[in-house]
PDB file of N, CA and C in Angstrom:
ATOM      1  N   MET E  82       0.844  -1.162  -0.022  1.00 52.00           N
ATOM      2  CA  MET E  82      -0.033   0.053  -0.049  1.00 52.00           C
ATOM      3  C   MET E  82       0.890   1.255   0.007  1.00 52.00           C
ATOM      4  N   ALA E  83       1.130   1.668  -1.181  1.00 71.00           N
ATOM      5  CA  ALA E  83       2.069   2.983  -1.222  1.00 71.00           C
ATOM      6  C   ALA E  83       1.465   4.137  -0.690  1.00 71.00           C
ATOM      7  N   LEU E  84       0.169   4.354  -0.720  1.00 77.00           N
ATOM      8  CA  LEU E  84      -0.386   5.666  -0.185  1.00 77.00           C
ATOM      9  C   LEU E  84      -0.322   5.527   1.322  1.00 77.00           C
ATOM     10  N   GLN E  85      -0.504   4.346   1.982  1.00 85.00           N
ATOM     11  CA  GLN E  85      -0.414   4.232   3.300  1.00 85.00           C
ATOM     12  C   GLN E  85       1.018   4.476   3.851  1.00 85.00           C
ATOM     13  N   ASP E  86       1.894   3.938   3.009  1.00 87.00           N
ATOM     14  CA  ASP E  86       3.237   4.258   3.312  1.00 87.00           C
ATOM     15  C   ASP E  86       3.774   5.651   3.157  1.00 87.00           C
ATOM     16  N   LEU E  87       3.220   6.371   2.271  1.00 88.00           N
ATOM     17  CA  LEU E  87       3.460   7.779   2.109  1.00 88.00           C
ATOM     18  C   LEU E  87       2.939   8.455   3.357  1.00 88.00           C
ATOM     19  N   GLU E  88       1.797   8.135   3.791  1.00 88.00           N
ATOM     20  CA  GLU E  88       1.230   8.876   4.977  1.00 88.00           C
ATOM     21  C   GLU E  88       2.176   8.592   6.130  1.00 88.00           C
ATOM     22  N   THR E  89       2.445   7.377   6.323  1.00 92.00           N
ATOM     23  CA  THR E  89       3.276   6.996   7.519  1.00 92.00           C
ATOM     24  C   THR E  89       4.697   7.618   7.354  1.00 92.00           C
ATOM     25  N   PHE E  90       5.222   7.635   6.164  1.00 90.00           N
ATOM     26  CA  PHE E  90       6.564   8.179   5.947  1.00 90.00           C
ATOM     27  C   PHE E  90       6.524   9.754   6.240  1.00 90.00           C
ATOM     28  N   LEU E  91       5.523  10.497   5.663  1.00 87.00           N
ATOM     29  CA  LEU E  91       5.411  11.823   6.043  1.00 87.00           C
ATOM     30  C   LEU E  91       5.292  12.121   7.531  1.00 87.00           C
ATOM     31  N   ALA E  92       4.450  11.232   8.215  1.00 89.00           N
ATOM     32  CA  ALA E  92       4.293  11.412   9.675  1.00 89.00           C
ATOM     33  C   ALA E  92       5.636  11.198  10.394  1.00 89.00           C
ATOM     34  N   THR E  93       6.400  10.148   9.855  1.00 91.00           N
ATOM     35  CA  THR E  93       7.772   9.965  10.365  1.00 91.00           C
ATOM     36  C   THR E  93       8.645  11.149  10.194  1.00 91.00           C
ATOM     37  N   VAL E  94       8.696  11.666   9.084  1.00 88.00           N
ATOM     38  CA  VAL E  94       9.543  12.849   8.764  1.00 88.00           C
ATOM     39  C   VAL E  94       9.125  14.148   9.681  1.00 88.00           C
ATOM     40  N   ASP E  95       7.822  14.264   9.782  1.00 87.00           N
ATOM     41  CA  ASP E  95       7.435  15.333  10.566  1.00 87.00           C
ATOM     42  C   ASP E  95       7.885  15.257  12.028  1.00 87.00           C
ATOM     43  N   GLN E  96       8.093  14.168  12.545  1.00 92.00           N
ATOM     44  CA  GLN E  96       8.573  14.053  13.879  1.00 92.00           C
ATOM     45  C   GLN E  96      10.068  13.819  14.070  1.00 92.00           C
ATOM     46  N   ASN E  97      10.805  13.864  12.962  1.00 91.00           N
ATOM     47  CA  ASN E  97      12.261  13.655  13.001  1.00 91.00           C
ATOM     48  C   ASN E  97      13.037  14.772  12.358  1.00 91.00           C
ATOM     49  N   PRO E  98      13.536  15.724  13.077  1.00 90.00           N
ATOM     50  CA  PRO E  98      14.256  16.871  12.563  1.00 90.00           C
ATOM     51  C   PRO E  98      15.519  16.341  11.643  1.00 90.00           C
ATOM     52  N   ASP E  99      16.173  15.344  12.143  1.00 92.00           N
ATOM     53  CA  ASP E  99      17.359  14.857  11.309  1.00 92.00           C
ATOM     54  C   ASP E  99      16.977  14.396   9.998  1.00 92.00           C
ATOM     55  N   LEU E 100      15.869  13.599   9.974  1.00 90.00           N
ATOM     56  CA  LEU E 100      15.343  13.151   8.640  1.00 90.00           C
ATOM     57  C   LEU E 100      14.865  14.238   7.795  1.00 90.00           C
ATOM     58  N   GLN E 101      14.296  15.282   8.351  1.00 87.00           N
ATOM     59  CA  GLN E 101      13.856  16.386   7.650  1.00 87.00           C
ATOM     60  C   GLN E 101      15.104  17.139   7.015  1.00 87.00           C
ATOM     61  N   GLU E 102      16.097  17.269   7.761  1.00 88.00           N
ATOM     62  CA  GLU E 102      17.377  17.854   7.163  1.00 88.00           C
ATOM     63  C   GLU E 102      17.976  17.120   6.098  1.00 88.00           C
ATOM     64  N   GLN E 103      17.885  15.791   6.223  1.00 89.00           N
ATOM     65  CA  GLN E 103      18.414  14.876   5.181  1.00 89.00           C
ATOM     66  C   GLN E 103      17.649  15.064   3.817  1.00 89.00           C
ATOM     67  N   LEU E 104      16.339  15.029   4.082  1.00 86.00           N
ATOM     68  CA  LEU E 104      15.316  15.238   2.844  1.00 86.00           C
ATOM     69  C   LEU E 104      15.567  16.561   2.178  1.00 86.00           C
ATOM     70  N   SER E 105      15.875  17.528   2.956  1.00 84.00           N
ATOM     71  CA  SER E 105      16.108  18.893   2.336  1.00 84.00           C
ATOM     72  C   SER E 105      17.151  18.933   1.325  1.00 84.00           C
ATOM     73  N   GLN E 106      18.057  18.040   1.293  1.00 87.00           N
ATOM     74  CA  GLN E 106      19.149  17.983   0.411  1.00 87.00           C
ATOM     75  C   GLN E 106      18.965  17.068  -0.868  1.00 87.00           C
ATOM     76  N   LEU E 107      17.883  16.507  -0.945  1.00 87.00           N
ATOM     77  CA  LEU E 107      17.543  15.358  -1.902  1.00 87.00           C
ATOM     78  C   LEU E 107      16.629  15.862  -3.054  1.00 87.00           C
ATOM     79  N   ASP E 108      16.894  15.228  -4.121  1.00 86.00           N
ATOM     80  CA  ASP E 108      15.863  15.427  -5.215  1.00 86.00           C
ATOM     81  C   ASP E 108      14.889  14.232  -5.094  1.00 86.00           C
ATOM     82  N   LEU E 109      13.990  14.124  -6.059  1.00 87.00           N
ATOM     83  CA  LEU E 109      12.867  13.244  -6.040  1.00 87.00           C
ATOM     84  C   LEU E 109      13.365  11.845  -5.894  1.00 87.00           C
ATOM     85  N   GLN E 110      14.347  11.411  -6.691  1.00 90.00           N
ATOM     86  CA  GLN E 110      14.911  10.080  -6.702  1.00 90.00           C
ATOM     87  C   GLN E 110      15.622   9.763  -5.264  1.00 90.00           C
ATOM     88  N   GLY E 111      16.245  10.783  -4.736  1.00 90.00           N
ATOM     89  CA  GLY E 111      16.980  10.639  -3.456  1.00 90.00           C
ATOM     90  C   GLY E 111      15.997  10.336  -2.386  1.00 90.00           C
ATOM     91  N   VAL E 112      14.751  11.134  -2.456  1.00 90.00           N
ATOM     92  CA  VAL E 112      13.656  10.950  -1.411  1.00 90.00           C
ATOM     93  C   VAL E 112      13.232   9.480  -1.477  1.00 90.00           C
ATOM     94  N   LEU E 113      12.924   9.094  -2.791  1.00 92.00           N
ATOM     95  CA  LEU E 113      12.451   7.617  -2.861  1.00 92.00           C
ATOM     96  C   LEU E 113      13.437   6.573  -2.473  1.00 92.00           C
ATOM     97  N   LYS E 114      14.736   6.893  -2.588  1.00 93.00           N
ATOM     98  CA  LYS E 114      15.693   5.853  -2.070  1.00 93.00           C
ATOM     99  C   LYS E 114      15.763   5.988  -0.553  1.00 93.00           C
ATOM    100  N   LEU E 115      15.859   7.093  -0.019  1.00 92.00           N
ATOM    101  CA  LEU E 115      15.868   7.251   1.489  1.00 92.00           C
ATOM    102  C   LEU E 115      14.577   6.539   2.110  1.00 92.00           C
ATOM    103  N   ALA E 116      13.404   6.851   1.440  1.00 92.00           N
ATOM    104  CA  ALA E 116      12.180   6.178   2.023  1.00 92.00           C
ATOM    105  C   ALA E 116      12.326   4.589   1.945  1.00 92.00           C
ATOM    106  N   ALA E 117      12.905   4.057   0.786  1.00 93.00           N
ATOM    107  CA  ALA E 117      13.068   2.684   0.698  1.00 93.00           C
ATOM    108  C   ALA E 117      13.989   2.174   1.689  1.00 93.00           C
ATOM    109  N   ASP E 118      15.098   2.945   1.991  1.00 94.00           N
ATOM    110  CA  ASP E 118      15.969   2.491   2.927  1.00 94.00           C
ATOM    111  C   ASP E 118      15.457   2.404   4.312  1.00 94.00           C
ATOM    112  N   LYS E 119      14.420   3.201   4.621  1.00 91.00           N
ATOM    113  CA  LYS E 119      13.772   3.340   5.949  1.00 91.00           C
ATOM    114  C   LYS E 119      12.654   2.392   6.001  1.00 91.00           C
ATOM    115  N   GLY E 120      12.364   1.540   4.777  1.00 92.00           N
ATOM    116  CA  GLY E 120      11.419   0.527   4.919  1.00 92.00           C
ATOM    117  C   GLY E 120      10.043   0.959   4.271  1.00 92.00           C
ATOM    118  N   PHE E 121       9.949   2.112   3.553  1.00 92.00           N
ATOM    119  CA  PHE E 121       8.809   2.615   3.021  1.00 92.00           C
ATOM    120  C   PHE E 121       8.847   2.439   1.464  1.00 92.00           C
ATOM    121  N   GLN E 122       7.699   1.810   0.994  1.00 90.00           N
ATOM    122  CA  GLN E 122       7.699   1.645  -0.488  1.00 90.00           C
ATOM    123  C   GLN E 122       6.853   2.656  -1.151  1.00 90.00           C
ATOM    124  N   LEU E 123       7.486   3.660  -1.611  1.00 91.00           N
ATOM    125  CA  LEU E 123       6.904   4.845  -2.307  1.00 91.00           C
ATOM    126  C   LEU E 123       7.210   4.819  -3.733  1.00 91.00           C
ATOM    127  N   ARG E 124       6.335   5.406  -4.553  1.00 90.00           N
ATOM    128  CA  ARG E 124       6.610   5.682  -5.871  1.00 90.00           C
ATOM    129  C   ARG E 124       6.612   7.094  -6.218  1.00 90.00           C
ATOM    130  N   ALA E 125       7.218   7.569  -7.241  1.00 90.00           N
ATOM    131  CA  ALA E 125       7.282   8.821  -7.616  1.00 90.00           C
ATOM    132  C   ALA E 125       5.935   9.468  -7.792  1.00 90.00           C
ATOM    133  N   ALA E 126       5.036   8.578  -8.322  1.00 90.00           N
ATOM    134  CA  ALA E 126       3.627   8.910  -8.659  1.00 90.00           C
ATOM    135  C   ALA E 126       2.843   9.291  -7.336  1.00 90.00           C
ATOM    136  N   ASP E 127       3.206   8.583  -6.327  1.00 87.00           N
ATOM    137  CA  ASP E 127       2.540   8.829  -5.012  1.00 87.00           C
ATOM    138  C   ASP E 127       2.930  10.322  -4.453  1.00 87.00           C
ATOM    139  N   LEU E 128       4.198  10.575  -4.555  1.00 86.00           N
ATOM    140  CA  LEU E 128       4.634  11.912  -4.183  1.00 86.00           C
ATOM    141  C   LEU E 128       4.055  13.026  -5.060  1.00 86.00           C
ATOM    142  N   LEU E 129       4.117  12.793  -6.428  1.00 86.00           N
ATOM    143  CA  LEU E 129       3.492  13.790  -7.236  1.00 86.00           C
ATOM    144  C   LEU E 129       2.040  13.987  -7.161  1.00 86.00           C
ATOM    145  N   ARG E 130       1.251  12.831  -6.834  1.00 86.00           N
ATOM    146  CA  ARG E 130      -0.118  12.943  -6.534  1.00 86.00           C
ATOM    147  C   ARG E 130      -0.449  13.781  -5.325  1.00 86.00           C
ATOM    148  N   ALA E 131       0.388  13.475  -4.248  1.00 83.00           N
ATOM    149  CA  ALA E 131       0.193  14.327  -3.024  1.00 83.00           C
ATOM    150  C   ALA E 131       0.439  15.722  -3.266  1.00 83.00           C
ATOM    151  N   GLN E 132       1.491  16.040  -4.095  1.00 80.00           N
ATOM    152  CA  GLN E 132       1.801  17.499  -4.382  1.00 80.00           C
ATOM    153  C   GLN E 132       0.450  18.007  -5.141  1.00 80.00           C
ATOM    154  N   ALA E 133       0.066  17.372  -6.083  1.00 86.00           N
ATOM    155  CA  ALA E 133      -1.073  17.824  -6.876  1.00 86.00           C
ATOM    156  C   ALA E 133      -2.234  18.163  -6.014  1.00 86.00           C
ATOM    157  N   GLU E 134      -2.563  17.165  -5.014  1.00 85.00           N
ATOM    158  CA  GLU E 134      -3.679  17.289  -4.209  1.00 85.00           C
ATOM    159  C   GLU E 134      -3.563  18.638  -3.344  1.00 85.00           C
ATOM    160  N   GLN E 135      -2.273  18.764  -2.932  1.00 82.00           N
ATOM    161  CA  GLN E 135      -2.040  19.974  -2.038  1.00 82.00           C
ATOM    162  C   GLN E 135      -2.353  21.209  -2.877  1.00 82.00           C
ATOM    163  N   ILE E 136      -1.839  21.266  -4.150  1.00 83.00           N
ATOM    164  CA  ILE E 136      -1.937  22.420  -4.928  1.00 83.00           C
ATOM    165  C   ILE E 136      -3.464  22.692  -5.246  1.00 83.00           C
ATOM    166  N   LEU E 137      -4.198  21.589  -5.428  1.00 89.00           N
ATOM    167  CA  LEU E 137      -5.682  21.824  -5.762  1.00 89.00           C
ATOM    168  C   LEU E 137      -6.430  22.327  -4.550  1.00 89.00           C
ATOM    169  N   ALA E 138      -5.874  22.010  -3.395  1.00 87.00           N
ATOM    170  CA  ALA E 138      -6.599  22.534  -2.155  1.00 87.00           C
ATOM    171  C   ALA E 138      -6.071  24.023  -1.718  1.00 87.00           C
ATOM    172  N   MET E 139      -5.279  24.571  -2.516  1.00 83.00           N
ATOM    173  CA  MET E 139      -4.846  25.937  -2.109  1.00 83.00           C
ATOM    174  C   MET E 139      -5.824  26.994  -2.590  1.00 83.00           C
ATOM    175  N   SER E 140      -5.799  28.093  -1.914  1.00 85.00           N
ATOM    176  CA  SER E 140      -6.654  29.262  -2.229  1.00 85.00           C
ATOM    177  C   SER E 140      -5.867  29.948  -3.335  1.00 85.00           C
ATOM    178  N   ASP E 141      -6.477  30.909  -3.952  1.00 87.00           N
ATOM    179  CA  ASP E 141      -5.775  31.681  -5.022  1.00 87.00           C
ATOM    180  C   ASP E 141      -4.634  32.560  -4.481  1.00 87.00           C
ATOM    181  N   ASP E 142      -4.826  32.934  -3.239  1.00 82.00           N
ATOM    182  CA  ASP E 142      -3.663  33.894  -2.616  1.00 82.00           C
ATOM    183  C   ASP E 142      -2.537  32.822  -2.293  1.00 82.00           C
ATOM    184  N   GLU E 143      -2.807  31.701  -1.993  1.00 80.00           N
ATOM    185  CA  GLU E 143      -1.641  30.754  -1.660  1.00 80.00           C
ATOM    186  C   GLU E 143      -0.982  30.291  -2.873  1.00 80.00           C
ATOM    187  N   LEU E 144      -1.855  30.114  -3.974  1.00 81.00           N
ATOM    188  CA  LEU E 144      -1.179  29.787  -5.302  1.00 81.00           C
ATOM    189  C   LEU E 144      -0.348  30.894  -5.748  1.00 81.00           C
ATOM    190  N   ASP E 145      -0.823  32.172  -5.587  1.00 79.00           N
ATOM    191  CA  ASP E 145      -0.035  33.234  -6.095  1.00 79.00           C
ATOM    192  C   ASP E 145       1.374  33.424  -5.267  1.00 79.00           C
ATOM    193  N   LEU E 146       1.397  33.113  -3.918  1.00 76.00           N
ATOM    194  CA  LEU E 146       2.599  33.011  -3.126  1.00 76.00           C
ATOM    195  C   LEU E 146       3.404  31.805  -3.683  1.00 76.00           C
ATOM    196  N   LEU E 147       2.870  30.742  -3.949  1.00 73.00           N
ATOM    197  CA  LEU E 147       3.686  29.576  -4.471  1.00 73.00           C
ATOM    198  C   LEU E 147       4.447  29.923  -5.775  1.00 73.00           C
ATOM    199  N   VAL E 148       3.683  30.558  -6.625  1.00 74.00           N
ATOM    200  CA  VAL E 148       4.349  30.902  -7.947  1.00 74.00           C
ATOM    201  C   VAL E 148       5.374  31.978  -7.814  1.00 74.00           C
ATOM    202  N   GLU E 149       5.229  33.025  -6.961  1.00 73.00           N
ATOM    203  CA  GLU E 149       6.196  34.045  -6.684  1.00 73.00           C
ATOM    204  C   GLU E 149       7.556  33.459  -5.986  1.00 73.00           C
ATOM    205  N   GLY E 150       7.354  32.363  -5.257  1.00 66.00           N
ATOM    206  CA  GLY E 150       8.552  32.016  -4.511  1.00 66.00           C
ATOM    207  C   GLY E 150       8.849  30.540  -4.411  1.00 66.00           C
ATOM    208  N   GLY E 151       7.942  29.658  -4.732  1.00 58.00           N
ATOM    209  CA  GLY E 151       8.318  28.227  -4.422  1.00 58.00           C
ATOM    210  C   GLY E 151       8.007  27.172  -5.484  1.00 58.00           C
ATOM    211  N   LEU E 152       7.665  27.708  -6.619  1.00 55.00           N
ATOM    212  CA  LEU E 152       7.213  26.714  -7.689  1.00 55.00           C
ATOM    213  C   LEU E 152       8.387  25.883  -8.052  1.00 55.00           C
ATOM    214  N   ASP E 153       9.531  26.411  -8.217  1.00 53.00           N
ATOM    215  CA  ASP E 153      10.762  25.570  -8.587  1.00 53.00           C
ATOM    216  C   ASP E 153      11.012  24.535  -7.531  1.00 53.00           C
ATOM    217  N   ASP E 154      10.895  24.803  -6.325  1.00 51.00           N
ATOM    218  CA  ASP E 154      11.122  23.765  -5.234  1.00 51.00           C
ATOM    219  C   ASP E 154       9.989  22.734  -5.307  1.00 51.00           C
ATOM    220  N   LEU E 155       8.861  23.209  -5.455  1.00 53.00           N
ATOM    221  CA  LEU E 155       7.646  22.163  -5.503  1.00 53.00           C
ATOM    222  C   LEU E 155       7.843  21.183  -6.599  1.00 53.00           C
ATOM    223  N   PHE E 156       8.324  21.530  -7.790  1.00 51.00           N
ATOM    224  CA  PHE E 156       8.415  20.684  -8.919  1.00 51.00           C
ATOM    225  C   PHE E 156       9.797  19.916  -8.921  1.00 51.00           C
ATOM    226  N   ASP E 157      10.775  20.514  -8.531  1.00 50.00           N
ATOM    227  CA  ASP E 157      12.166  19.823  -8.570  1.00 50.00           C
ATOM    228  C   ASP E 157      12.374  19.055  -7.344  1.00 50.00           C
ATOM    229  N   MET E 158      11.694  19.262  -6.223  1.00 49.00           N
ATOM    230  CA  MET E 158      11.773  18.493  -4.929  1.00 49.00           C
ATOM    231  C   MET E 158      13.072  18.714  -4.377  1.00 49.00           C
ATOM    232  N   ASN E 159      13.750  19.765  -4.716  1.00 51.00           N
ATOM    233  CA  ASN E 159      15.085  20.047  -4.082  1.00 51.00           C
ATOM    234  C   ASN E 159      14.987  20.413  -2.753  1.00 51.00           C
ATOM    235  N   ASP E 160      13.780  20.952  -2.275  1.00 56.00           N
ATOM    236  CA  ASP E 160      13.615  21.415  -1.067  1.00 56.00           C
ATOM    237  C   ASP E 160      12.469  20.736  -0.382  1.00 56.00           C
ATOM    238  N   PHE E 161      12.601  19.481  -0.052  1.00 55.00           N
ATOM    239  CA  PHE E 161      11.569  18.572   0.396  1.00 55.00           C
ATOM    240  C   PHE E 161      10.903  19.095   1.768  1.00 55.00           C
ATOM    241  N   GLN E 162      11.665  19.704   2.543  1.00 56.00           N
ATOM    242  CA  GLN E 162      11.214  20.298   3.863  1.00 56.00           C
ATOM    243  C   GLN E 162      10.180  21.351   3.482  1.00 56.00           C
ATOM    244  N   ALA E 163      10.542  22.203   2.580  1.00 60.00           N
ATOM    245  CA  ALA E 163       9.428  23.251   2.200  1.00 60.00           C
ATOM    246  C   ALA E 163       8.059  22.536   1.803  1.00 60.00           C
ATOM    247  N   TYR E 164       8.257  21.561   0.971  1.00 57.00           N
ATOM    248  CA  TYR E 164       7.217  20.823   0.569  1.00 57.00           C
ATOM    249  C   TYR E 164       6.365  20.226   1.781  1.00 57.00           C
ATOM    250  N   LEU E 165       7.043  19.698   2.614  1.00 58.00           N
ATOM    251  CA  LEU E 165       6.358  19.063   3.849  1.00 58.00           C
ATOM    252  C   LEU E 165       5.680  20.195   4.616  1.00 58.00           C
ATOM    253  N   GLU E 166       6.230  21.302   4.749  1.00 62.00           N
ATOM    254  CA  GLU E 166       5.605  22.410   5.401  1.00 62.00           C
ATOM    255  C   GLU E 166       4.370  22.931   4.863  1.00 62.00           C
ATOM    256  N   ARG E 167       4.191  22.717   3.638  1.00 58.00           N
ATOM    257  CA  ARG E 167       3.040  23.046   2.743  1.00 58.00           C
ATOM    258  C   ARG E 167       1.878  22.018   2.947  1.00 58.00           C
ATOM    259  N   THR E 168       2.181  20.855   3.552  1.00 51.00           N
ATOM    260  CA  THR E 168       1.140  19.784   3.585  1.00 51.00           C
ATOM    261  C   THR E 168       0.425  19.877   4.946  1.00 51.00           C
TER     262      THR E 168
END
């Protein structure tokens, strides 16, 4: 159950500052590898779907702020911590 693993993984990350720091340095493939190393079976599609759901739930003002300062991070996943703070 990849979706369940994603939810559990995000909860684990939320409670672990060291893991948050590690993730902030990784791209999408690095995040997937780290998750697998920790025992979570995630797919890139799961992460992208979670991002899309978060974007769809944003207000127009939040979307404006995202476009002004965070769109590259969101799509490149270079700053996974920023993504987690949006969820």
